[in-house]
Amino acid sequence: MKISTAVIGATGYAGEELAAILERHPHANVAALYSSSDFSFDAIKASGAEVAFLATPNEVSAHIAPQLLDLDIKVIDLSGAFRLAQPSLYPTWYGFTHENPQLLGEAVYGLPEWCNGELKKARLVANPGCYPTSIILALRPLTFILDREQPVICDSKSGVSGAGKKSDVAWSFAEVAGNFKAYSVGQHRHEPEIRQGLHLGDRATLVFVPHLLPTVRGILSTMHVGFTHVVTEQQVTELYAKSYANAPFVHVLPAGELPELKHVVNTPHAQIGFTLLQGGRRAVIVSVIDNLLKGAASQAVQNFNRMVGCSETEGLI
């Protein structure tokens, strides 16, 4: 049996990846593909789609997701429209007032490694952002030993495809090639998502600095954290092992080994490595993912697989 799907935003980088995965998925039928601006609800309904993937801009997703739900079509949204639980954060971080704040409480934050059955009953899934995926996967297992009196510093670098398709000089080849820069420091919209995903609350200091790499794809996040007490390599290894024992796409390297982008680009996998400092009082943790796959399209398919009862790896390996 195949589940009929539609992809809205199939002409973008993540949308193209998503359509390609669904085309080869043994239990998915791609009933319809649309751009972010050229679609109609009548056409989507007529296609017979049971699940719609939205690879659309934030405000577009916020507007159309409720209407798709009213048509009894489940929604997996790759934008940020439903990631934050607090409606009050949207004007500041996303630049718009949310049209349907009541759905924020219903949306399941779809980081599958940290979902406990919610996806099976979900109508609306908020696919995590690419930067937050790399950071939350690396730090969430350590939540209860992080010293919140010390800053949690997340220094992240992304390939230029993370900005999407746009005709902007800042993202042109001449500006990016041979260059490396920080951007949106203190105002990147993924910052409150990271804070929310790590349960940091409002008081703990989070420093998130995104950078643009002169590469097409991939994210490498380097995190600097302190602990509430001295820890050993074995203790940290055991925390990761317990968290990801049943996570087929998350791989934790032996203590002292750090991952590289080339190990994950063009794959649905994440790799995490760590090195302890100051006798186990602090650590540097490095996480790598492909921003278009584990940071977007393949993660959306992981969520789809759990929603419809398929194996989590279906269509991805």
GROMACS .gro file of C-alpha atoms in nm:
model
  317
    1MET     CA    1   0.000   0.000   0.000
    2LYS     CA    2   0.126   0.345  -0.092
    3ILE     CA    3   0.050   0.679   0.073
    4SER     CA    4  -0.028   0.960  -0.172
    5THR     CA    5   0.184   1.271  -0.115
    6ALA     CA    6   0.212   1.623  -0.250
    7VAL     CA    7   0.514   1.852  -0.233
    8ILE     CA    8   0.453   2.226  -0.239
    9GLY     CA    9   0.778   2.410  -0.300
   10ALA     CA   10   0.927   2.130  -0.509
   11THR     CA   11   1.138   2.373  -0.714
   12GLY     CA   12   1.355   2.480  -0.419
   13TYR     CA   13   1.671   2.302  -0.308
   14ALA     CA   14   1.509   2.111  -0.020
   15GLY     CA   15   1.192   2.052  -0.221
   16GLU     CA   16   1.388   1.895  -0.505
   17GLU     CA   17   1.567   1.662  -0.264
   18LEU     CA   18   1.238   1.572  -0.100
   19ALA     CA   19   1.067   1.493  -0.431
   20ALA     CA   20   1.358   1.270  -0.532
   21ILE     CA   21   1.341   1.072  -0.205
   22LEU     CA   22   0.964   1.027  -0.229
   23GLU     CA   23   0.990   0.912  -0.592
   24ARG     CA   24   1.202   0.616  -0.484
   25HIS     CA   25   1.017   0.553  -0.156
   26PRO     CA   26   0.848   0.208  -0.175
   27HIS     CA   27   0.544   0.325   0.025
   28ALA     CA   28   0.495   0.677  -0.112
   29ASN     CA   29   0.317   0.786  -0.426
   30VAL     CA   30   0.402   1.136  -0.546
   31ALA     CA   31   0.058   1.254  -0.652
   32ALA     CA   32   0.148   1.617  -0.716
   33LEU     CA   33   0.442   1.859  -0.725
   34TYR     CA   34   0.402   2.236  -0.709
   35SER     CA   35   0.614   2.547  -0.672
   36SER     CA   36   0.563   2.771  -0.370
   37SER     CA   37   0.340   3.007  -0.567
   38ASP     CA   38   0.174   2.794  -0.836
   39PHE     CA   39  -0.078   2.562  -0.672
   40SER     CA   40  -0.444   2.545  -0.575
   41PHE     CA   41  -0.624   2.369  -0.295
   42ASP     CA   42  -0.871   2.222  -0.543
   43ALA     CA   43  -0.584   2.066  -0.739
   44ILE     CA   44  -0.420   1.929  -0.425
   45LYS     CA   45  -0.748   1.778  -0.311
   46ALA     CA   46  -0.814   1.632  -0.656
   47SER     CA   47  -0.469   1.470  -0.655
   48GLY     CA   48  -0.577   1.248  -0.367
   49ALA     CA   49  -0.282   1.351  -0.152
   50GLU     CA   50  -0.304   1.226   0.206
   51VAL     CA   51   0.015   1.400   0.324
   52ALA     CA   52   0.143   1.736   0.202
   53PHE     CA   53   0.504   1.844   0.245
   54LEU     CA   54   0.551   2.221   0.257
   55ALA     CA   55   0.892   2.338   0.140
   56THR     CA   56   0.754   2.691   0.129
   57PRO     CA   57   0.844   3.028   0.287
   58ASN     CA   58   0.742   3.073   0.650
   59GLU     CA   59   0.442   3.298   0.591
   60VAL     CA   60   0.316   3.080   0.307
   61SER     CA   61   0.324   2.770   0.530
   62ALA     CA   62   0.152   2.954   0.814
   63HIS     CA   63  -0.127   3.054   0.576
   64ILE     CA   64  -0.187   2.731   0.385
   65ALA     CA   65  -0.125   2.458   0.645
   66PRO     CA   66  -0.460   2.517   0.827
   67GLN     CA   67  -0.648   2.496   0.497
   68LEU     CA   68  -0.481   2.167   0.411
   69LEU     CA   69  -0.567   2.031   0.755
   70ASP     CA   70  -0.930   2.132   0.693
   71LEU     CA   71  -0.916   1.909   0.383
   72ASP     CA   72  -0.805   1.618   0.607
   73ILE     CA   73  -0.458   1.629   0.456
   74LYS     CA   74  -0.175   1.582   0.704
   75VAL     CA   75   0.105   1.837   0.685
   76ILE     CA   76   0.482   1.812   0.727
   77ASP     CA   77   0.613   2.167   0.718
   78LEU     CA   78   0.981   2.229   0.640
   79SER     CA   79   0.958   2.601   0.717
   80GLY     CA   80   0.973   2.768   1.056
   81ALA     CA   81   0.603   2.851   1.066
   82PHE     CA   82   0.514   2.604   1.342
   83ARG     CA   83   0.843   2.536   1.520
   84LEU     CA   84   0.811   2.783   1.806
   85ALA     CA   85   0.559   2.717   2.081
   86GLN     CA   86   0.511   3.085   2.175
   87PRO     CA   87   0.317   3.302   1.925
   88SER     CA   88   0.476   3.615   2.070
   89LEU     CA   89   0.815   3.514   1.930
   90TYR     CA   90   0.707   3.527   1.565
   91PRO     CA   91   0.695   3.906   1.511
   92THR     CA   92   1.043   3.946   1.658
   93TRP     CA   93   1.221   3.650   1.500
   94TYR     CA   94   1.018   3.581   1.184
   95GLY     CA   95   0.879   3.925   1.107
   96PHE     CA   96   0.509   3.836   1.100
   97THR     CA   97   0.219   3.784   1.338
   98HIS     CA   98   0.109   3.422   1.332
   99GLU     CA   99  -0.234   3.373   1.174
  100ASN     CA  100  -0.310   3.048   1.356
  101PRO     CA  101  -0.141   3.048   1.697
  102GLN     CA  102  -0.375   2.772   1.816
  103LEU     CA  103  -0.192   2.528   1.589
  104LEU     CA  104   0.143   2.592   1.756
  105GLY     CA  105   0.034   2.383   2.051
  106GLU     CA  106  -0.077   2.099   1.825
  107ALA     CA  107   0.227   2.088   1.597
  108VAL     CA  108   0.476   1.811   1.677
  109TYR     CA  109   0.837   1.927   1.664
  110GLY     CA  110   0.970   1.659   1.434
  111LEU     CA  111   1.319   1.581   1.555
  112PRO     CA  112   1.249   1.207   1.529
  113GLU     CA  113   1.528   1.094   1.761
  114TRP     CA  114   1.356   1.287   2.041
  115CYS     CA  115   0.993   1.204   1.962
  116ASN     CA  116   0.823   0.942   2.179
  117GLY     CA  117   0.529   0.825   1.971
  118GLU     CA  118   0.379   1.169   1.905
  119LEU     CA  119   0.436   1.135   1.531
  120LYS     CA  120   0.198   0.841   1.499
  121LYS     CA  121  -0.095   1.064   1.594
  122ALA     CA  122   0.026   1.390   1.439
  123ARG     CA  123  -0.170   1.593   1.185
  124LEU     CA  124   0.089   1.869   1.170
  125VAL     CA  125   0.465   1.825   1.199
  126ALA     CA  126   0.713   2.110   1.222
  127ASN     CA  127   1.034   1.987   1.063
  128PRO     CA  128   1.330   2.131   1.260
  129GLY     CA  129   1.564   2.389   1.114
  130CYS     CA  130   1.900   2.277   0.983
  131TYR     CA  131   2.117   2.461   1.237
  132PRO     CA  132   1.897   2.352   1.531
  133THR     CA  133   1.909   1.990   1.411
  134SER     CA  134   2.289   1.988   1.422
  135ILE     CA  135   2.300   2.158   1.762
  136ILE     CA  136   2.012   1.988   1.944
  137LEU     CA  137   2.123   1.640   1.838
  138ALA     CA  138   2.467   1.713   1.984
  139LEU     CA  139   2.362   1.880   2.311
  140ARG     CA  140   2.026   1.731   2.408
  141PRO     CA  141   2.178   1.412   2.557
  142LEU     CA  142   2.384   1.636   2.787
  143THR     CA  143   2.094   1.858   2.900
  144PHE     CA  144   2.106   1.761   3.266
  145ILE     CA  145   2.481   1.811   3.309
  146LEU     CA  146   2.514   2.144   3.125
  147ASP     CA  147   2.612   2.431   3.353
  148ARG     CA  148   2.356   2.701   3.277
  149GLU     CA  149   2.566   2.956   3.465
  150GLN     CA  150   2.814   2.937   3.176
  151PRO     CA  151   2.733   3.040   2.819
  152VAL     CA  152   2.635   2.769   2.573
  153ILE     CA  153   2.830   2.875   2.265
  154CYS     CA  154   2.725   2.739   1.925
  155ASP     CA  155   2.954   2.830   1.638
  156SER     CA  156   2.793   2.697   1.319
  157LYS     CA  157   2.892   2.700   0.953
  158SER     CA  158   2.662   2.624   0.661
  159GLY     CA  159   2.694   2.578   0.289
  160VAL     CA  160   2.527   2.845   0.076
  161SER     CA  161   2.231   2.624  -0.020
  162GLY     CA  162   2.098   2.689   0.331
  163ALA     CA  163   1.988   3.031   0.212
  164GLY     CA  164   1.763   2.877  -0.054
  165LYS     CA  165   1.728   2.992  -0.414
  166LYS     CA  166   1.741   3.368  -0.435
  167SER     CA  167   1.874   3.635  -0.669
  168ASP     CA  168   2.077   3.822  -0.409
  169VAL     CA  169   2.430   3.952  -0.461
  170ALA     CA  170   2.534   3.834  -0.114
  171TRP     CA  171   2.475   3.472  -0.215
  172SER     CA  172   2.629   3.493  -0.563
  173PHE     CA  173   2.933   3.288  -0.663
  174ALA     CA  174   3.159   3.594  -0.682
  175GLU     CA  175   3.074   3.688  -0.322
  176VAL     CA  176   3.089   3.339  -0.172
  177ALA     CA  177   3.380   3.166  -0.347
  178GLY     CA  178   3.702   3.198  -0.149
  179ASN     CA  179   3.519   3.383   0.128
  180PHE     CA  180   3.403   3.301   0.482
  181LYS     CA  181   3.185   3.521   0.701
  182ALA     CA  182   2.956   3.537   1.002
  183TYR     CA  183   2.605   3.671   0.956
  184SER     CA  184   2.282   3.748   1.147
  185VAL     CA  185   2.466   3.738   1.481
  186GLY     CA  186   2.217   3.779   1.765
  187GLN     CA  187   1.919   3.792   1.532
  188HIS     CA  188   1.910   3.460   1.346
  189ARG     CA  189   1.560   3.308   1.358
  190HIS     CA  190   1.694   2.969   1.462
  191GLU     CA  191   1.815   3.105   1.795
  192PRO     CA  192   1.485   3.072   1.987
  193GLU     CA  193   1.434   2.727   1.831
  194ILE     CA  194   1.771   2.614   1.968
  195ARG     CA  195   1.690   2.758   2.310
  196GLN     CA  196   1.352   2.584   2.308
  197GLY     CA  197   1.498   2.251   2.193
  198LEU     CA  198   1.762   2.250   2.466
  199HIS     CA  199   1.518   2.361   2.742
  200LEU     CA  200   1.750   2.648   2.829
  201GLY     CA  201   1.476   2.880   2.950
  202ASP     CA  202   1.515   3.257   2.936
  203ARG     CA  203   1.801   3.300   3.183
  204ALA     CA  204   2.075   3.077   3.044
  205THR     CA  205   2.310   3.250   2.802
  206LEU     CA  206   2.301   3.109   2.448
  207VAL     CA  207   2.549   3.245   2.195
  208PHE     CA  208   2.466   3.131   1.842
  209VAL     CA  209   2.690   3.253   1.560
  210PRO     CA  210   2.610   3.126   1.209
  211HIS     CA  211   2.869   3.146   0.931
  212LEU     CA  212   2.852   3.104   0.554
  213LEU     CA  213   3.094   2.850   0.407
  214PRO     CA  214   3.216   2.869   0.046
  215THR     CA  215   3.056   2.528  -0.018
  216VAL     CA  216   2.719   2.426  -0.159
  217ARG     CA  217   2.592   2.209   0.124
  218GLY     CA  218   2.662   2.078   0.472
  219ILE     CA  219   2.663   2.216   0.827
  220LEU     CA  220   2.939   2.188   1.085
  221SER     CA  221   2.853   2.311   1.434
  222THR     CA  222   3.118   2.352   1.703
  223MET     CA  223   2.976   2.386   2.054
  224HIS     CA  224   3.156   2.499   2.367
  225VAL     CA  225   2.990   2.400   2.696
  226GLY     CA  226   3.065   2.371   3.066
  227PHE     CA  227   2.935   2.103   3.305
  228THR     CA  228   2.789   2.121   3.653
  229HIS     CA  229   3.052   1.870   3.770
  230VAL     CA  230   3.360   1.692   3.639
  231VAL     CA  231   3.271   1.423   3.386
  232THR     CA  232   3.468   1.144   3.222
  233GLU     CA  233   3.484   1.037   2.860
  234GLN     CA  234   3.305   0.715   2.954
  235GLN     CA  235   3.018   0.904   3.119
  236VAL     CA  236   2.964   1.128   2.817
  237THR     CA  237   2.992   0.831   2.582
  238GLU     CA  238   2.728   0.646   2.783
  239LEU     CA  239   2.489   0.944   2.771
  240TYR     CA  240   2.515   0.953   2.392
  241ALA     CA  241   2.487   0.575   2.362
  242LYS     CA  242   2.171   0.571   2.573
  243SER     CA  243   2.015   0.856   2.374
  244TYR     CA  244   2.090   0.718   2.029
  245ALA     CA  245   2.088   0.342   2.073
  246ASN     CA  246   1.789   0.319   1.838
  247ALA     CA  247   1.872   0.613   1.611
  248PRO     CA  248   1.981   0.475   1.272
  249PHE     CA  249   2.094   0.811   1.135
  250VAL     CA  250   2.291   0.947   1.432
  251HIS     CA  251   2.646   0.826   1.482
  252VAL     CA  252   2.864   0.925   1.778
  253LEU     CA  253   3.239   0.890   1.731
  254PRO     CA  254   3.481   0.765   1.999
  255ALA     CA  255   3.597   1.031   2.246
  256GLY     CA  256   3.855   1.262   2.093
  257GLU     CA  257   3.753   1.194   1.731
  258LEU     CA  258   3.577   1.480   1.554
  259PRO     CA  259   3.362   1.448   1.240
  260GLU     CA  260   3.408   1.621   0.907
  261LEU     CA  261   3.158   1.749   0.651
  262LYS     CA  262   3.271   1.501   0.386
  263HIS     CA  263   3.150   1.216   0.608
  264VAL     CA  264   2.784   1.322   0.583
  265VAL     CA  265   2.730   1.538   0.273
  266ASN     CA  266   2.476   1.377   0.037
  267THR     CA  267   2.363   1.138   0.313
  268PRO     CA  268   2.077   1.144   0.569
  269HIS     CA  269   2.322   1.090   0.856
  270ALA     CA  270   2.449   1.305   1.143
  271GLN     CA  271   2.786   1.253   1.310
  272ILE     CA  272   2.884   1.383   1.653
  273GLY     CA  273   3.222   1.393   1.824
  274PHE     CA  274   3.352   1.544   2.148
  275THR     CA  275   3.671   1.631   2.331
  276LEU     CA  276   3.679   1.702   2.705
  277LEU     CA  277   3.876   2.000   2.834
  278GLN     CA  278   3.996   2.124   3.175
  279GLY     CA  279   3.992   1.780   3.332
  280GLY     CA  280   3.632   1.712   3.232
  281ARG     CA  281   3.485   2.046   3.337
  282ARG     CA  282   3.424   2.161   2.979
  283ALA     CA  283   3.388   2.011   2.632
  284VAL     CA  284   3.408   2.097   2.267
  285ILE     CA  285   3.146   1.909   2.069
  286VAL     CA  286   3.133   1.896   1.689
  287SER     CA  287   2.827   1.794   1.489
  288VAL     CA  288   2.794   1.758   1.110
  289ILE     CA  289   2.491   1.708   0.885
  290ASP     CA  290   2.385   1.771   0.527
  291ASN     CA  291   2.161   2.078   0.560
  292LEU     CA  292   1.939   1.973   0.268
  293LEU     CA  293   1.893   1.614   0.390
  294LYS     CA  294   1.916   1.556   0.767
  295GLY     CA  295   1.858   1.930   0.803
  296ALA     CA  296   1.548   1.925   0.580
  297ALA     CA  297   1.431   1.664   0.326
  298SER     CA  298   1.546   1.329   0.466
  299GLN     CA  299   1.439   1.433   0.816
  300ALA     CA  300   1.093   1.515   0.675
  301VAL     CA  301   1.080   1.163   0.532
  302GLN     CA  302   1.185   1.017   0.869
  303ASN     CA  303   0.885   1.199   1.015
  304PHE     CA  304   0.662   1.075   0.734
  305ASN     CA  305   0.774   0.717   0.794
  306ARG     CA  306   0.687   0.736   1.161
  307MET     CA  307   0.353   0.904   1.091
  308VAL     CA  308   0.237   0.634   0.850
  309GLY     CA  309   0.389   0.337   1.032
  310CYS     CA  310   0.682   0.259   0.801
  311SER     CA  311   1.031   0.172   0.911
  312GLU     CA  312   1.214   0.494   0.992
  313THR     CA  313   1.480   0.416   0.732
  314GLU     CA  314   1.235   0.345   0.448
  315GLY     CA  315   1.337   0.526   0.129
  316LEU     CA  316   1.652   0.664   0.292
  317ILE     CA  317   1.901   0.377   0.277
   0.00000   0.00000   0.00000
